[in-house]
Short mmCIF file of C-alpha atoms in Angstrom, two decimals:
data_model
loop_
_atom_site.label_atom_id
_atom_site.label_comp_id
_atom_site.label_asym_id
_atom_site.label_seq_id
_atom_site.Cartn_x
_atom_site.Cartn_y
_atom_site.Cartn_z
CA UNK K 210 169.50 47.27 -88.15
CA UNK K 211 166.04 46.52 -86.88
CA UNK K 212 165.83 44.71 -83.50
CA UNK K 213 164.77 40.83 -83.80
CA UNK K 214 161.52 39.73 -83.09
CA UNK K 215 160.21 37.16 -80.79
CA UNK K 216 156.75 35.89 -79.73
CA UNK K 217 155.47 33.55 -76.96
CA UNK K 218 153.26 30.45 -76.79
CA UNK K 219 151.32 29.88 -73.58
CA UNK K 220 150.70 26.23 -73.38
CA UNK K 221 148.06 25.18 -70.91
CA UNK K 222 144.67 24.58 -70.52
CA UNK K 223 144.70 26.09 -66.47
CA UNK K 224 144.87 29.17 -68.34
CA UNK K 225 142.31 29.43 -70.77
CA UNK K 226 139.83 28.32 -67.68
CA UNK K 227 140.74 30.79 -65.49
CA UNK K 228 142.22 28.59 -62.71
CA UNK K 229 145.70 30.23 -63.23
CA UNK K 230 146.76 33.54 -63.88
CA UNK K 231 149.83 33.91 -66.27
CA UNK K 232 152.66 36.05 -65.06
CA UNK K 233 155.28 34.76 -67.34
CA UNK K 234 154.48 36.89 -70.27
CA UNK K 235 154.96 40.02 -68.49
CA UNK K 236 158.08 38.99 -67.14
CA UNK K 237 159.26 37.81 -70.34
CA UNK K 238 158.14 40.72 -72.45
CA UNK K 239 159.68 43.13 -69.89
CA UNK K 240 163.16 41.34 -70.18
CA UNK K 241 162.80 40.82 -73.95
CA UNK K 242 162.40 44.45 -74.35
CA UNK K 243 164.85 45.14 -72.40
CA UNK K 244 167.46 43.36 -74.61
CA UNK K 245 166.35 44.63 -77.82
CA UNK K 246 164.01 41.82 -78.79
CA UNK K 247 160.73 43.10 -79.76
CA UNK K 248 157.86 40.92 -78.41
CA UNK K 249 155.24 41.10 -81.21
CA UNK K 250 152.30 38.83 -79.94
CA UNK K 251 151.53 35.79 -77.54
CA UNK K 252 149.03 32.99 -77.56
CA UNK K 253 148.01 30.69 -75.48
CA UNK K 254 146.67 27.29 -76.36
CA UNK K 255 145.62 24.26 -75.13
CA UNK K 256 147.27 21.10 -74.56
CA UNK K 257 146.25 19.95 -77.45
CA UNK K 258 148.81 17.83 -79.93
CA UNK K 259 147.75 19.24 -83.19
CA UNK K 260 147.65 22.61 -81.87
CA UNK K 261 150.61 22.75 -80.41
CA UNK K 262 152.30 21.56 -83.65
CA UNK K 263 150.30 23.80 -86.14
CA UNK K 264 150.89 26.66 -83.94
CA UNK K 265 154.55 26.20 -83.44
CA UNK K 266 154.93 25.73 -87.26
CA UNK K 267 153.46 29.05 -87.75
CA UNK K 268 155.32 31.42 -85.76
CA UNK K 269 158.77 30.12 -86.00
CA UNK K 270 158.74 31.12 -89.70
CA UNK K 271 157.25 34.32 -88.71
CA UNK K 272 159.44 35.63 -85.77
CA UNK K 273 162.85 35.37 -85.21
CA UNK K 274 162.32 33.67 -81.46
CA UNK K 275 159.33 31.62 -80.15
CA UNK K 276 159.20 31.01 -76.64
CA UNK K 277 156.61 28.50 -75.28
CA UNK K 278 156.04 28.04 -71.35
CA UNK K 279 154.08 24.93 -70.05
CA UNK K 280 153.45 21.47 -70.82
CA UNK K 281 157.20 20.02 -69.82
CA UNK K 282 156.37 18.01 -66.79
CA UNK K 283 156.08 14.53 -66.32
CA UNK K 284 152.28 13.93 -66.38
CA UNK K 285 150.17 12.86 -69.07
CA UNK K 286 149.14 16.48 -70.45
CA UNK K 287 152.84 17.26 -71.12
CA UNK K 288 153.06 17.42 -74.23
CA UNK K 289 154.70 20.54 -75.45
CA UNK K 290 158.36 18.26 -75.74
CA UNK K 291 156.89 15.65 -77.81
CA UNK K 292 154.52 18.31 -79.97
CA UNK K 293 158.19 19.88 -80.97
CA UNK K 294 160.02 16.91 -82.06
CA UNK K 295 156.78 16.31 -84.35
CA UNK K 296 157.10 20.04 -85.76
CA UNK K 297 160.50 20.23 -86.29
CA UNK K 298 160.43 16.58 -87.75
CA UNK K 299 162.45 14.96 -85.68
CA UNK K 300 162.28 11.68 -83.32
CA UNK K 301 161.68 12.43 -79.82
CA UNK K 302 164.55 10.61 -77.54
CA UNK K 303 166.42 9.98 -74.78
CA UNK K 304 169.07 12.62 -74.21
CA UNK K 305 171.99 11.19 -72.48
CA UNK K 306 173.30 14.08 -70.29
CA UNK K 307 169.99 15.11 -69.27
CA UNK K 308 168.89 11.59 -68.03
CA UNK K 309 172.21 11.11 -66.31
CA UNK K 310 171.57 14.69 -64.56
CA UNK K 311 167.91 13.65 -63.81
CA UNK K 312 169.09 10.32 -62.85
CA UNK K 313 171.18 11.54 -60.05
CA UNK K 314 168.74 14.13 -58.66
CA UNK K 315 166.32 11.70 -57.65
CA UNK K 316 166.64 8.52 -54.90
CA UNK K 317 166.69 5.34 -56.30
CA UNK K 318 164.00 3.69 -57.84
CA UNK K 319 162.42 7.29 -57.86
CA UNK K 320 163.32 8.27 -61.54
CA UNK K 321 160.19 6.15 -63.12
CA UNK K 322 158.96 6.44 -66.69
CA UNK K 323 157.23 9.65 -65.93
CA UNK K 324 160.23 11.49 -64.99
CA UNK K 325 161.97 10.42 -67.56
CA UNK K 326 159.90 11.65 -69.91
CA UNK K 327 161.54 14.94 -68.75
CA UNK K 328 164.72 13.74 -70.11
CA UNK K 329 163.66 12.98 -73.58
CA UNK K 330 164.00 15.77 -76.32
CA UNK K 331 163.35 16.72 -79.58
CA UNK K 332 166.75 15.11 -81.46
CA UNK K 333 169.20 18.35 -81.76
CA UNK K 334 167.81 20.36 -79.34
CA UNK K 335 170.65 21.95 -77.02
CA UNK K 336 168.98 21.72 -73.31
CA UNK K 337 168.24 24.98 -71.24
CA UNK K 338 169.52 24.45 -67.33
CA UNK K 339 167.18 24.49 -64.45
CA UNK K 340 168.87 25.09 -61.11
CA UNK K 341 165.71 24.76 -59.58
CA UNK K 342 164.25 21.26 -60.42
CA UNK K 343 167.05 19.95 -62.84
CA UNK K 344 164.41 18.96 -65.53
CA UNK K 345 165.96 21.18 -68.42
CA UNK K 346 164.20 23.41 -70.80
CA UNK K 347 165.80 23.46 -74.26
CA UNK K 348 165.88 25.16 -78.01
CA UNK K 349 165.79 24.25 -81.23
CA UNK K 350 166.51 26.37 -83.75
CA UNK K 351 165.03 29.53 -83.14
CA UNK K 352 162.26 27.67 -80.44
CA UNK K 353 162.78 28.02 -76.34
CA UNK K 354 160.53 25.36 -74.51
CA UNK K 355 160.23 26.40 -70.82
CA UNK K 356 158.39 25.77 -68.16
CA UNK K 357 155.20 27.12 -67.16
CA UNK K 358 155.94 27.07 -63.50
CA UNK K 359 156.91 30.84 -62.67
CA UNK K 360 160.11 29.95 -60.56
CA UNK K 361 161.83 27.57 -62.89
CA UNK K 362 160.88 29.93 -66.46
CA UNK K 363 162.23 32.44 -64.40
CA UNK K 364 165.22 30.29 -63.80
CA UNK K 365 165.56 28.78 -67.11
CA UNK K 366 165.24 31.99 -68.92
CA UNK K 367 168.39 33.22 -66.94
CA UNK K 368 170.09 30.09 -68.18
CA UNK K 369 169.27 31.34 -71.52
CA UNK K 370 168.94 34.77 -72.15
CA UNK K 371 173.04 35.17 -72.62
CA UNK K 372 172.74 33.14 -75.67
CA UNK K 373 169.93 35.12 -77.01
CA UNK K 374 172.32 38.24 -78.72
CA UNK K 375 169.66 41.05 -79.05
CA UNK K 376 169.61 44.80 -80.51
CA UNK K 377 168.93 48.33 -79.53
CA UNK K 378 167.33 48.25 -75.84
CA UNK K 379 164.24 49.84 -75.92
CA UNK K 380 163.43 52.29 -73.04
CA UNK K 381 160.55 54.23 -72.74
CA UNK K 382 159.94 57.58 -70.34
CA UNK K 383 156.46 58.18 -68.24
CA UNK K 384 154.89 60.83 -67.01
CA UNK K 385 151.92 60.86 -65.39
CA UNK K 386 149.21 63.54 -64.15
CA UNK K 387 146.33 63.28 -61.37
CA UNK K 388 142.75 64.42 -62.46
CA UNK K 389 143.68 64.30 -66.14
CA UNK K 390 140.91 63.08 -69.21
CA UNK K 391 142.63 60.94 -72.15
CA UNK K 392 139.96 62.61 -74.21
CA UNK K 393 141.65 65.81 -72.87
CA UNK K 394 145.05 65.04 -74.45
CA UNK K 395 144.05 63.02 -77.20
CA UNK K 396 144.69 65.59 -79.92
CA UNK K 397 147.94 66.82 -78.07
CA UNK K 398 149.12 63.31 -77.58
CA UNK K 399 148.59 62.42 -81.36
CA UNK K 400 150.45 65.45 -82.36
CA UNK K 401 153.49 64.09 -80.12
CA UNK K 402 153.13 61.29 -81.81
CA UNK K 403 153.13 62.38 -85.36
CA UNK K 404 156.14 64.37 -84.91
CA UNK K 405 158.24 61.23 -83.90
CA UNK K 406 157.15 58.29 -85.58
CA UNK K 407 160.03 56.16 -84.29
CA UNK K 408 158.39 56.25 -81.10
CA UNK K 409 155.48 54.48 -79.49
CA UNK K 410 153.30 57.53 -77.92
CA UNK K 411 150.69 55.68 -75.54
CA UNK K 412 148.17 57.31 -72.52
CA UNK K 413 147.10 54.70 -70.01
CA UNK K 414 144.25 55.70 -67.52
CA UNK K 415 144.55 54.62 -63.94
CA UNK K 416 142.38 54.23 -60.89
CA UNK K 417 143.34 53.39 -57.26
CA UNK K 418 140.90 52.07 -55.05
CA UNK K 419 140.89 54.74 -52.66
CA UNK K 420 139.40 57.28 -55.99
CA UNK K 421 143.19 58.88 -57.29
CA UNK K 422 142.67 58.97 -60.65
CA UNK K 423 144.63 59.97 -64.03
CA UNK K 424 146.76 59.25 -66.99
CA UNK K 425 150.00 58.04 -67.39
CA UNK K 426 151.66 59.27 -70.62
CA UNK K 427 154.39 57.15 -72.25
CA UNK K 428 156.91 57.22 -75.23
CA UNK K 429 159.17 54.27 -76.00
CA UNK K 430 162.05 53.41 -78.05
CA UNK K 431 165.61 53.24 -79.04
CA UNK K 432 166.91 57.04 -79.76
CA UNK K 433 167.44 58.83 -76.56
CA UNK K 434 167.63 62.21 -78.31
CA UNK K 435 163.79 62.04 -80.07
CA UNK K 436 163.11 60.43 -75.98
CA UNK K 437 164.37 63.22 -74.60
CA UNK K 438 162.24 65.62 -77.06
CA UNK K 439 159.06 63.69 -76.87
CA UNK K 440 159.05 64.18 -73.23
CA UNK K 441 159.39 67.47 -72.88
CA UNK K 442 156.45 68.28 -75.51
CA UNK K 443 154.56 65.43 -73.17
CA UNK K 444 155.14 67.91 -70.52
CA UNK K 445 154.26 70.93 -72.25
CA UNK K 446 150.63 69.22 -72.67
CA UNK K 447 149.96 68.17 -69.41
CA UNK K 448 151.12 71.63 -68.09
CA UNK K 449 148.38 73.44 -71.12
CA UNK K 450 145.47 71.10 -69.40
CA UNK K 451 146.10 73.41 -66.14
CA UNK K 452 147.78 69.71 -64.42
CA UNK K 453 151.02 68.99 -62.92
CA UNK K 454 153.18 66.62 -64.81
CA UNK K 455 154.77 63.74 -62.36
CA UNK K 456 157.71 62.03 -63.16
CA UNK K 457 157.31 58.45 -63.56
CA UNK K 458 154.43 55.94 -63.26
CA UNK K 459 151.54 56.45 -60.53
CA UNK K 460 152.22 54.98 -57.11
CA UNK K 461 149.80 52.15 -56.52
CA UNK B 607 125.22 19.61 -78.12
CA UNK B 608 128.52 20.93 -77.85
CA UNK B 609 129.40 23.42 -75.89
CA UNK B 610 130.17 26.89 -78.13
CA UNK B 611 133.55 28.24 -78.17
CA UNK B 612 135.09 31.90 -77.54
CA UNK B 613 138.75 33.49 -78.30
CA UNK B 614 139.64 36.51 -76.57
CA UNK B 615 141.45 38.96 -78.84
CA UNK B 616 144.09 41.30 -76.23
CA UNK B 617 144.99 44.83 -78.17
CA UNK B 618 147.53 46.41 -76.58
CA UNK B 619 151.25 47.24 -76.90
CA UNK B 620 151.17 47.92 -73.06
CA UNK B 621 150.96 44.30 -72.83
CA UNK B 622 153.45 43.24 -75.28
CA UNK B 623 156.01 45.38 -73.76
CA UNK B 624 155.49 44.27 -70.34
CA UNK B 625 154.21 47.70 -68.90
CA UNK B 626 150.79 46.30 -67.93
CA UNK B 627 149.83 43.02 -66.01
CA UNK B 628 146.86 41.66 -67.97
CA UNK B 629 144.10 40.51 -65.63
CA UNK B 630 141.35 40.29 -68.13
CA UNK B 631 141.58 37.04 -69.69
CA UNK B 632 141.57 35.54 -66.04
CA UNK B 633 138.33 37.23 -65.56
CA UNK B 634 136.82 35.92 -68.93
CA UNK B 635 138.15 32.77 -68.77
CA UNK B 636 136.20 32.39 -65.14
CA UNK B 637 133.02 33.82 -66.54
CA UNK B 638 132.75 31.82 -69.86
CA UNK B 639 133.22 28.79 -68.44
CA UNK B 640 130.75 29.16 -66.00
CA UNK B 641 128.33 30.18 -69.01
CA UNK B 642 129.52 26.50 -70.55
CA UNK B 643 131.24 28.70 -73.10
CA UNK B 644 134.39 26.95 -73.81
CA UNK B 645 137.51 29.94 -74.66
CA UNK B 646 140.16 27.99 -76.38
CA UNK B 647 142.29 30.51 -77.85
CA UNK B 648 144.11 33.83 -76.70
CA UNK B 649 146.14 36.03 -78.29
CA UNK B 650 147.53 39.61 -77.88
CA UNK B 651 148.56 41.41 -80.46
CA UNK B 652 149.91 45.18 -81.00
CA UNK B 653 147.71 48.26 -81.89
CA UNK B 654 148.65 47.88 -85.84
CA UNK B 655 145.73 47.75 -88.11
CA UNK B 656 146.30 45.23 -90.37
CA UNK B 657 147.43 42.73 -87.46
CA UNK B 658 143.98 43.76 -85.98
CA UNK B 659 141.76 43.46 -89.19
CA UNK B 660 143.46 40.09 -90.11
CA UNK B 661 143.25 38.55 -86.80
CA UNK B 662 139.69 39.49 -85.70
CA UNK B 663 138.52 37.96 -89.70
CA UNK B 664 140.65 34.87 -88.92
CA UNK B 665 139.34 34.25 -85.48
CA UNK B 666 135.58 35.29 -86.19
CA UNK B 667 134.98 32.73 -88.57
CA UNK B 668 137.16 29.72 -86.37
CA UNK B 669 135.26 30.54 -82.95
CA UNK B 670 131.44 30.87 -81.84
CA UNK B 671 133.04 34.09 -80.19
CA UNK B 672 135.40 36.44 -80.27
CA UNK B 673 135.80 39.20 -77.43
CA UNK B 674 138.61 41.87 -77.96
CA UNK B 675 139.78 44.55 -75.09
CA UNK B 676 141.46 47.34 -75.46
CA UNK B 677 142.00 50.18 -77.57
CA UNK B 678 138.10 51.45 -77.80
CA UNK B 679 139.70 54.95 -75.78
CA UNK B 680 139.47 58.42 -77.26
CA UNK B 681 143.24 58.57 -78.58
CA UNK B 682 145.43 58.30 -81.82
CA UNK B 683 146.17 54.32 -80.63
CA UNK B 684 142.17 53.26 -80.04
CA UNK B 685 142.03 51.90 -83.35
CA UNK B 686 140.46 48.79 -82.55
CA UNK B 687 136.48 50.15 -83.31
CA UNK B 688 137.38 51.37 -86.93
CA UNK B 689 139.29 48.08 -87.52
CA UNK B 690 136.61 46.02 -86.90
CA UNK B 691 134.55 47.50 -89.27
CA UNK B 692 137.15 47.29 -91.69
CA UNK B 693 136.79 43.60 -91.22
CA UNK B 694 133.34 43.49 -91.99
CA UNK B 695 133.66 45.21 -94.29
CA UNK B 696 131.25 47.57 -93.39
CA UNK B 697 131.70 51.63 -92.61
CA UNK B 698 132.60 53.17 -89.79
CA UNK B 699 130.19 55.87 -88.51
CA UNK B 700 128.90 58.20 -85.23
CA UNK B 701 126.29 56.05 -83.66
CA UNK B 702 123.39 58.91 -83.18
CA UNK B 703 122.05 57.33 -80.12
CA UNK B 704 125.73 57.09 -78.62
CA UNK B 705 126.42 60.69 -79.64
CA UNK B 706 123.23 61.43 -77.86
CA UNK B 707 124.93 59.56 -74.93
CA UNK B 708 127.98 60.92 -74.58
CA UNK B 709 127.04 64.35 -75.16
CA UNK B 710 125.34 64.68 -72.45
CA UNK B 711 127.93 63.22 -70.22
CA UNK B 712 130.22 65.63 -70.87
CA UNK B 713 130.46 69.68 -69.82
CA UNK B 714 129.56 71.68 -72.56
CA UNK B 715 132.88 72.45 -75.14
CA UNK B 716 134.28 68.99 -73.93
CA UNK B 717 133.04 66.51 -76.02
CA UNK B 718 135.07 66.96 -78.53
CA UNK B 719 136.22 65.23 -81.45
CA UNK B 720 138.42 62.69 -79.85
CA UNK B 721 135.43 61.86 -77.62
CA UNK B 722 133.19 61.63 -80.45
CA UNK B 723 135.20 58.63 -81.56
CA UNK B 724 134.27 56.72 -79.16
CA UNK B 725 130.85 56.88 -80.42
CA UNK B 726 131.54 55.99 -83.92
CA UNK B 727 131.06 52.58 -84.67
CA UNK B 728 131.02 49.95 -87.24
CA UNK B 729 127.42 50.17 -88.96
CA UNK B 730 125.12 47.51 -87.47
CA UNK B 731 126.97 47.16 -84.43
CA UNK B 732 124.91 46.85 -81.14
CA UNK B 733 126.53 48.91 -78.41
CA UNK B 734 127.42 47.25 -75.16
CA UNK B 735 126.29 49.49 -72.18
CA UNK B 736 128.93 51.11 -70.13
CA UNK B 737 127.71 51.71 -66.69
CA UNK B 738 131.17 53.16 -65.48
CA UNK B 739 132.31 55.91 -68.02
CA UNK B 740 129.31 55.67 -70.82
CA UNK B 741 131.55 55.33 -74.06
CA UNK B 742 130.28 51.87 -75.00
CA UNK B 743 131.41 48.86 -76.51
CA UNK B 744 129.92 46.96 -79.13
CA UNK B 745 128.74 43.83 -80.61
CA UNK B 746 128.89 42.86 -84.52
CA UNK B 747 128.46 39.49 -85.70
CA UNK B 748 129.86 37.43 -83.38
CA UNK B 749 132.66 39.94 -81.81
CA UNK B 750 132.17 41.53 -78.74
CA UNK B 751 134.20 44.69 -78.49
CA UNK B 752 135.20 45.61 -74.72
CA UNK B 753 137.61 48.20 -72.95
CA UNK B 754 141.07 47.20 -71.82
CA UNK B 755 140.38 49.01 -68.55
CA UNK B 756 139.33 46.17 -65.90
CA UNK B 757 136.92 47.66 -64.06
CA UNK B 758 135.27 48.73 -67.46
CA UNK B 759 135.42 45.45 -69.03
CA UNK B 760 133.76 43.85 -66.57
CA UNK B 761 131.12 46.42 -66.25
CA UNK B 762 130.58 45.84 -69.79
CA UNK B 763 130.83 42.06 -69.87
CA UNK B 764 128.21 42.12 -66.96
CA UNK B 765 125.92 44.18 -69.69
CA UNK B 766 127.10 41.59 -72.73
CA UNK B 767 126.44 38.35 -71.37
CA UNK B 768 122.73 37.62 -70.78
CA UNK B 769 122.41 37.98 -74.67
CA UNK B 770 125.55 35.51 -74.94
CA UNK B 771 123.55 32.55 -74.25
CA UNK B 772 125.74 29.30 -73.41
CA UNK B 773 125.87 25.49 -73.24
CA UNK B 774 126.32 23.38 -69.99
CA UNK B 775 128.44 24.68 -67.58
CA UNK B 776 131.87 23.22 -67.07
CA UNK B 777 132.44 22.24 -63.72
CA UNK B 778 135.64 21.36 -61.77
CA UNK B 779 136.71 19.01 -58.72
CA UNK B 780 140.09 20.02 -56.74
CA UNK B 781 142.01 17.67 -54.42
CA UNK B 782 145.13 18.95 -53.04
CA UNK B 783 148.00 17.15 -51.05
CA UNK B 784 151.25 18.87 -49.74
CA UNK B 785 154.56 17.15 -49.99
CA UNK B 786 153.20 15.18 -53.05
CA UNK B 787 155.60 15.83 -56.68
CA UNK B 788 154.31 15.13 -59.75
CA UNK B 789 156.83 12.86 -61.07
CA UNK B 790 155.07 10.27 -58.15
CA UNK B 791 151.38 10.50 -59.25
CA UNK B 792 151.65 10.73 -63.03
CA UNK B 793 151.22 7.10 -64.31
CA UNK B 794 148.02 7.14 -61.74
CA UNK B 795 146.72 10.41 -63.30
CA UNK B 796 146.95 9.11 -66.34
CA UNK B 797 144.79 5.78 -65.77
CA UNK B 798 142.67 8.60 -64.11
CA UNK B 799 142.07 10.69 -67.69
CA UNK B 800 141.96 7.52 -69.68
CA UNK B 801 139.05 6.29 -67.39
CA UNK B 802 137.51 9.40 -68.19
CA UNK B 803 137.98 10.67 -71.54
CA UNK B 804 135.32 13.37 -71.32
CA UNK B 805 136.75 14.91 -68.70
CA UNK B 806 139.92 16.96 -68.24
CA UNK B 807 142.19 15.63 -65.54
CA UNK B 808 145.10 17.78 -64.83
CA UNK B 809 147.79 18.26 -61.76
CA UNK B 810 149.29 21.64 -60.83
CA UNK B 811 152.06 21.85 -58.40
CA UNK B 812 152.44 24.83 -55.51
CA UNK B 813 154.81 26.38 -53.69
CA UNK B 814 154.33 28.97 -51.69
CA UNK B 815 156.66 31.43 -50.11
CA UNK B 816 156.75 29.89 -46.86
CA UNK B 817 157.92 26.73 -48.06
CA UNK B 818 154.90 24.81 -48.23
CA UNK B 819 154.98 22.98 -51.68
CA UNK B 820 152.50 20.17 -53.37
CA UNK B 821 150.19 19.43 -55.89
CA UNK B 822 146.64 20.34 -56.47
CA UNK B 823 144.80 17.66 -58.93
CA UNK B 824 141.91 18.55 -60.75
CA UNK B 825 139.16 17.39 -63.26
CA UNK B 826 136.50 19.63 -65.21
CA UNK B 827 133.73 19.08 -67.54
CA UNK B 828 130.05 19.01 -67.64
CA UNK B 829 128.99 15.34 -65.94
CA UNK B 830 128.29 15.35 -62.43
CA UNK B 831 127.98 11.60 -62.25
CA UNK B 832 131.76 11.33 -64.05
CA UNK B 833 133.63 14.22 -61.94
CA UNK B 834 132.31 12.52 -58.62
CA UNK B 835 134.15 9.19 -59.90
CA UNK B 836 137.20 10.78 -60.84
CA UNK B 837 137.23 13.05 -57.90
CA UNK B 838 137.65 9.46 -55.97
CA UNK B 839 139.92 8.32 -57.84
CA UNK B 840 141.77 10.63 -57.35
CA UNK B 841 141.82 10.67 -53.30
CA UNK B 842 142.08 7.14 -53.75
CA UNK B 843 145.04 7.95 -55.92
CA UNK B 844 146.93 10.37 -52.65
CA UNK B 845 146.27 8.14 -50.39
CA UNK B 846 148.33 5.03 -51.97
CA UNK B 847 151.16 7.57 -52.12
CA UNK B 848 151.23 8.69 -48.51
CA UNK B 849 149.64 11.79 -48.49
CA UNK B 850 146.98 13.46 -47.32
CA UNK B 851 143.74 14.31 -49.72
CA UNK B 852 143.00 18.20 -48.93
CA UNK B 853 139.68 19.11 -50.72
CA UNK B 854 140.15 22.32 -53.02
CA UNK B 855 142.50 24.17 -53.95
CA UNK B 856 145.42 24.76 -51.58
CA UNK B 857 145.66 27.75 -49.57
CA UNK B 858 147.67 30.95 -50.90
#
């Protein structure tokens, strides 16, 4: 059985100028893997209606999981809710429990139009909890709308991830070595990786800032027997370029 | 005039699986927008060729630019420089002047033939000078092929961009106020980016480790006169809520 698939939308326009950096989609792609759900590609997007829609449209007939973060707040550019009623053809409405939750959480007269914006939902969609700032997440068929805020995808993504199933956890083993050339061990490496195509063979240069230097040399995947064997041929190379093979990643 | 538009194209299955933090779209996103060179799309996608081929033709004939990083290295999973010229349809052949290059880089006996791929390029591409570790990247049409490495990237964009050109450059305003939610200030943002349709208004809540939480409001775009009204609107805006207009963006 191959592992299901999943991708990620990145909804906000602080992102594509450069005022924010995203951290979400290594977290997520780091906990996806590590449930057996491959991530296969992320985009991010602005807030903009059509292309949220189009976009959304797209990938959940292509993967088997979209995740979106951003655009679930109550201010004007939150649109991401809204954008997935309209793709999944449904109205876009109050949901009961979540605006008696929301309802509570704030003092009265607090929970104005704006906030309850948070509380309205694509019709069908099951809501994702947020023990942070209440405001839920939610699916809808195979679509997870989170927030964008680090803390509360974090959060929400907990709330989630048992009702996600999964596959084969993929693992992966490094080595690394100092003073060593990927166009050293590129021929070596591809070997390694023609003799076990069910793995993902990868070298990754590094750099510190006080001048260590090298390659880290990876193999991922879900058989812990052709692992096992890639590693120890990964070895073998490093130790035929005359370097040292070190467990693990580089320290940084 | 319009301002032209860029996608950035991330190859990389380090990314996907969560073993590497990318830091380069940040970095672009800054740049471009200084240039008044609007980026509107990202997307990362694994190191399989026909993903690569498809995506780059897609995105090359949507955007003014496309910029790809990663996978321009000397090993079995660089295969970004041969796919683009399979996009263009054009071969894929050693650059004499980047042999020339790299030969002399390198001890004798160690430029081998993993090295020489990084001087084989799509025909008519113009290389893209490489000031830290010579292999270059390349332009072809309008894609601009860079290395995934940060340091290099830059390096290279630094070489790319005075032949970029650009439109006006989009500027942005930043008011921040602690204590301040965004469920409070959203009906008056939004009279704020209705009064202003050419700009983009947008509000970003903080919190920081130490407890200190709030939100920093923002407009961009390319009219002086227009940001300085909004900017004041938007102080006007903190103040009738009780809190305190901080200019910028708030502290880390």
């Amino acid at each position: 059985m191959t592992n299901p698939t999943a991708c990620i939308i990145v909804i906000g326009n602080e992102i594509l100028s450069g005022r924010t950096q995203d951290v979400n989609v290594q977290f997520l792609a780091t906990r996806l893997g590590s449930m057996g759900i491959g991530l296969r590609e992320v985009r991010v997007i602005p807030d903009i209606a059509r292309t949220i829609i189009e976009t959304v449209n797209e990938l959940r007939a292509r993967f088997d999981h979209v995740f979106t973060t951003g655009g679930i707040g109550p201010t004007h550019d939150d649109i991401t809710s809204s954008c997935v009623a309209e793709a999944f053809g449904v109205p876009w409405e109050q949901h009961e429990p979540s605006m008696t939750l929301l309802a509570a959480h704030f003092e009265p007269g607090q929970f104005n139009a704006a906030r309850q914006r948070m509380a309205t939902l694509p019709r069908g969609a099951v809501p994702i909890e947020n023990p942070i700032s209440v405001a839920p997440g939610f699916s809808i068929g195979n679509v997870h709308v989170m927030a964008g805020v680090p803390r509360i995808m974090r959060a929400m993504f907990d709330s989630l991830a048992p009702s996600l199933g999964g596959g084969t956890p993929v693992r992966s083993t490094t080595v690394h070595a100092e003073r060593l050339a990927e166009g050293a061990l590129a021929a070596g490496l591809e070997r390694i990786q023609d003799a076990h195509p069910d793995l993902d063979v990868g070298s990754y240069p590094y750099e510190r800032p006080d001048g260590r230097r090298g390659v880290a040399l990876l193999a991922k995947g879900t058989d812990d027997a052709s692992l096992s064997a890639a590693r120890a041929e990964i070895v073998a190379l490093i130790v035929s370029l005359d370097r040292t093979p070190i467990d693990g990643e580089p320290p940084a």
